[in-house]
Amino acid sequence: MTRKAGAPADEYGLRIVERLREAINRSGCTDKSVYEAARLSSNYFYIRMRGERPFTVNDIGALARVLGLDPLVLFTDEPASRGQVSAEV
């Protein structure tokens, strides 16, 4: 039996990716500095940023901490700019 690849991100997962992209852009950090500080590999990070697979809740928590955000900001319709964004990576 072959193993099936995981399902792509659904509409909610894609919204989180959009908010995460906005937060990274506002932070002034590079993608690389963010995923490395969150202890994610580049392949893992970019597969999820393209929506090919969803981020886990633990991933979102780690990424939000790196960006100085409350992780709940990434789950709401509030603009990421309302959270605290820190460029200290």
PDB file of C-alpha atoms in Angstrom:
ATOM      1  CA  MET A   1       0.000   0.000   0.000  1.00  0.00           C
ATOM      2  CA  THR A   2       1.380   3.403  -0.933  1.00  0.00           C
ATOM      3  CA  ARG A   3       1.198   6.340   1.409  1.00  0.00           C
ATOM      4  CA  LYS A   4      -0.941   9.248   0.240  1.00  0.00           C
ATOM      5  CA  ALA A   5       0.459  12.741   0.430  1.00  0.00           C
ATOM      6  CA  GLY A   6      -1.216  15.046   2.940  1.00  0.00           C
ATOM      7  CA  ALA A   7      -4.134  17.198   1.945  1.00  0.00           C
ATOM      8  CA  PRO A   8      -3.548  20.773   0.829  1.00  0.00           C
ATOM      9  CA  ALA A   9      -4.425  23.691   3.076  1.00  0.00           C
ATOM     10  CA  ASP A  10      -8.114  24.526   3.103  1.00  0.00           C
ATOM     11  CA  GLU A  11      -9.551  28.043   2.836  1.00  0.00           C
ATOM     12  CA  TYR A  12      -8.823  28.745   6.519  1.00  0.00           C
ATOM     13  CA  GLY A  13      -5.258  27.503   6.221  1.00  0.00           C
ATOM     14  CA  LEU A  14      -4.758  29.758   3.211  1.00  0.00           C
ATOM     15  CA  ARG A  15      -6.056  32.754   5.174  1.00  0.00           C
ATOM     16  CA  ILE A  16      -3.482  32.012   7.862  1.00  0.00           C
ATOM     17  CA  VAL A  17      -0.773  31.887   5.189  1.00  0.00           C
ATOM     18  CA  GLU A  18      -1.903  35.315   3.926  1.00  0.00           C
ATOM     19  CA  ARG A  19      -1.767  36.757   7.435  1.00  0.00           C
ATOM     20  CA  LEU A  20       1.596  35.161   8.064  1.00  0.00           C
ATOM     21  CA  ARG A  21       2.963  36.618   4.810  1.00  0.00           C
ATOM     22  CA  GLU A  22       1.700  40.074   5.817  1.00  0.00           C
ATOM     23  CA  ALA A  23       3.292  39.751   9.261  1.00  0.00           C
ATOM     24  CA  ILE A  24       6.652  38.677   7.804  1.00  0.00           C
ATOM     25  CA  ASN A  25       6.595  41.581   5.359  1.00  0.00           C
ATOM     26  CA  ARG A  26       5.731  44.083   8.085  1.00  0.00           C
ATOM     27  CA  SER A  27       8.439  42.714  10.380  1.00  0.00           C
ATOM     28  CA  GLY A  28      11.226  43.451   7.916  1.00  0.00           C
ATOM     29  CA  CYS A  29      12.585  39.944   8.523  1.00  0.00           C
ATOM     30  CA  THR A  30      13.523  37.573   5.738  1.00  0.00           C
ATOM     31  CA  ASP A  31      11.630  34.337   5.279  1.00  0.00           C
ATOM     32  CA  LYS A  32      14.867  32.497   6.013  1.00  0.00           C
ATOM     33  CA  SER A  33      15.455  34.243   9.332  1.00  0.00           C
ATOM     34  CA  VAL A  34      11.847  33.519  10.360  1.00  0.00           C
ATOM     35  CA  TYR A  35      11.741  29.814   9.479  1.00  0.00           C
ATOM     36  CA  GLU A  36      15.180  29.192  10.927  1.00  0.00           C
ATOM     37  CA  ALA A  37      14.280  30.916  14.212  1.00  0.00           C
ATOM     38  CA  ALA A  38      11.074  28.839  14.291  1.00  0.00           C
ATOM     39  CA  ARG A  39      13.213  25.721  13.711  1.00  0.00           C
ATOM     40  CA  LEU A  40      11.503  24.787  10.445  1.00  0.00           C
ATOM     41  CA  SER A  41      13.281  23.621   7.314  1.00  0.00           C
ATOM     42  CA  SER A  42      13.042  25.748   4.190  1.00  0.00           C
ATOM     43  CA  ASN A  43      11.274  22.951   2.297  1.00  0.00           C
ATOM     44  CA  TYR A  44       8.708  22.440   5.074  1.00  0.00           C
ATOM     45  CA  PHE A  45       8.084  26.199   5.354  1.00  0.00           C
ATOM     46  CA  TYR A  46       7.683  26.868   1.623  1.00  0.00           C
ATOM     47  CA  ILE A  47       5.436  23.843   1.001  1.00  0.00           C
ATOM     48  CA  ARG A  48       3.102  25.324   3.596  1.00  0.00           C
ATOM     49  CA  MET A  49       3.453  28.914   2.376  1.00  0.00           C
ATOM     50  CA  ARG A  50       2.357  27.713  -1.080  1.00  0.00           C
ATOM     51  CA  GLY A  51      -0.697  26.032   0.474  1.00  0.00           C
ATOM     52  CA  GLU A  52       0.383  22.553  -0.584  1.00  0.00           C
ATOM     53  CA  ARG A  53       0.066  21.436   3.054  1.00  0.00           C
ATOM     54  CA  PRO A  54      -1.342  23.208   6.113  1.00  0.00           C
ATOM     55  CA  PHE A  55       0.736  24.563   8.991  1.00  0.00           C
ATOM     56  CA  THR A  56       0.142  22.849  12.325  1.00  0.00           C
ATOM     57  CA  VAL A  57      -0.992  24.806  15.360  1.00  0.00           C
ATOM     58  CA  ASN A  58       2.491  24.282  16.826  1.00  0.00           C
ATOM     59  CA  ASP A  59       4.071  25.722  13.652  1.00  0.00           C
ATOM     60  CA  ILE A  60       1.840  28.777  13.854  1.00  0.00           C
ATOM     61  CA  GLY A  61       2.720  29.278  17.503  1.00  0.00           C
ATOM     62  CA  ALA A  62       6.444  29.070  16.765  1.00  0.00           C
ATOM     63  CA  LEU A  63       6.226  31.444  13.803  1.00  0.00           C
ATOM     64  CA  ALA A  64       4.101  33.933  15.737  1.00  0.00           C
ATOM     65  CA  ARG A  65       6.588  33.931  18.635  1.00  0.00           C
ATOM     66  CA  VAL A  66       9.442  34.652  16.232  1.00  0.00           C
ATOM     67  CA  LEU A  67       7.457  37.569  14.808  1.00  0.00           C
ATOM     68  CA  GLY A  68       6.486  38.870  18.240  1.00  0.00           C
ATOM     69  CA  LEU A  69       2.790  38.193  17.633  1.00  0.00           C
ATOM     70  CA  ASP A  70       0.052  36.616  19.669  1.00  0.00           C
ATOM     71  CA  PRO A  71      -0.681  33.472  17.589  1.00  0.00           C
ATOM     72  CA  LEU A  72      -4.404  34.244  17.736  1.00  0.00           C
ATOM     73  CA  VAL A  73      -3.789  37.248  15.458  1.00  0.00           C
ATOM     74  CA  LEU A  74      -3.093  34.786  12.650  1.00  0.00           C
ATOM     75  CA  PHE A  75      -6.461  33.073  13.239  1.00  0.00           C
ATOM     76  CA  THR A  76      -8.614  36.204  13.197  1.00  0.00           C
ATOM     77  CA  ASP A  77      -9.736  38.706  10.609  1.00  0.00           C
ATOM     78  CA  GLU A  78      -7.788  41.422  12.410  1.00  0.00           C
ATOM     79  CA  PRO A  79      -4.941  42.759  10.281  1.00  0.00           C
ATOM     80  CA  ALA A  80      -1.570  41.411  11.390  1.00  0.00           C
ATOM     81  CA  SER A  81      -0.401  44.992  11.832  1.00  0.00           C
ATOM     82  CA  ARG A  82      -2.583  45.264  14.934  1.00  0.00           C
ATOM     83  CA  GLY A  83      -0.481  42.609  16.640  1.00  0.00           C
ATOM     84  CA  GLN A  84       2.951  43.397  17.956  1.00  0.00           C
ATOM     85  CA  VAL A  85       5.489  42.757  15.230  1.00  0.00           C
ATOM     86  CA  SER A  86       9.142  42.654  16.155  1.00  0.00           C
ATOM     87  CA  ALA A  87      12.068  42.572  13.756  1.00  0.00           C
ATOM     88  CA  GLU A  88      14.293  41.007  16.421  1.00  0.00           C
ATOM     89  CA  VAL A  89      15.194  37.717  14.750  1.00  0.00           C
TER      90      VAL A  89
END
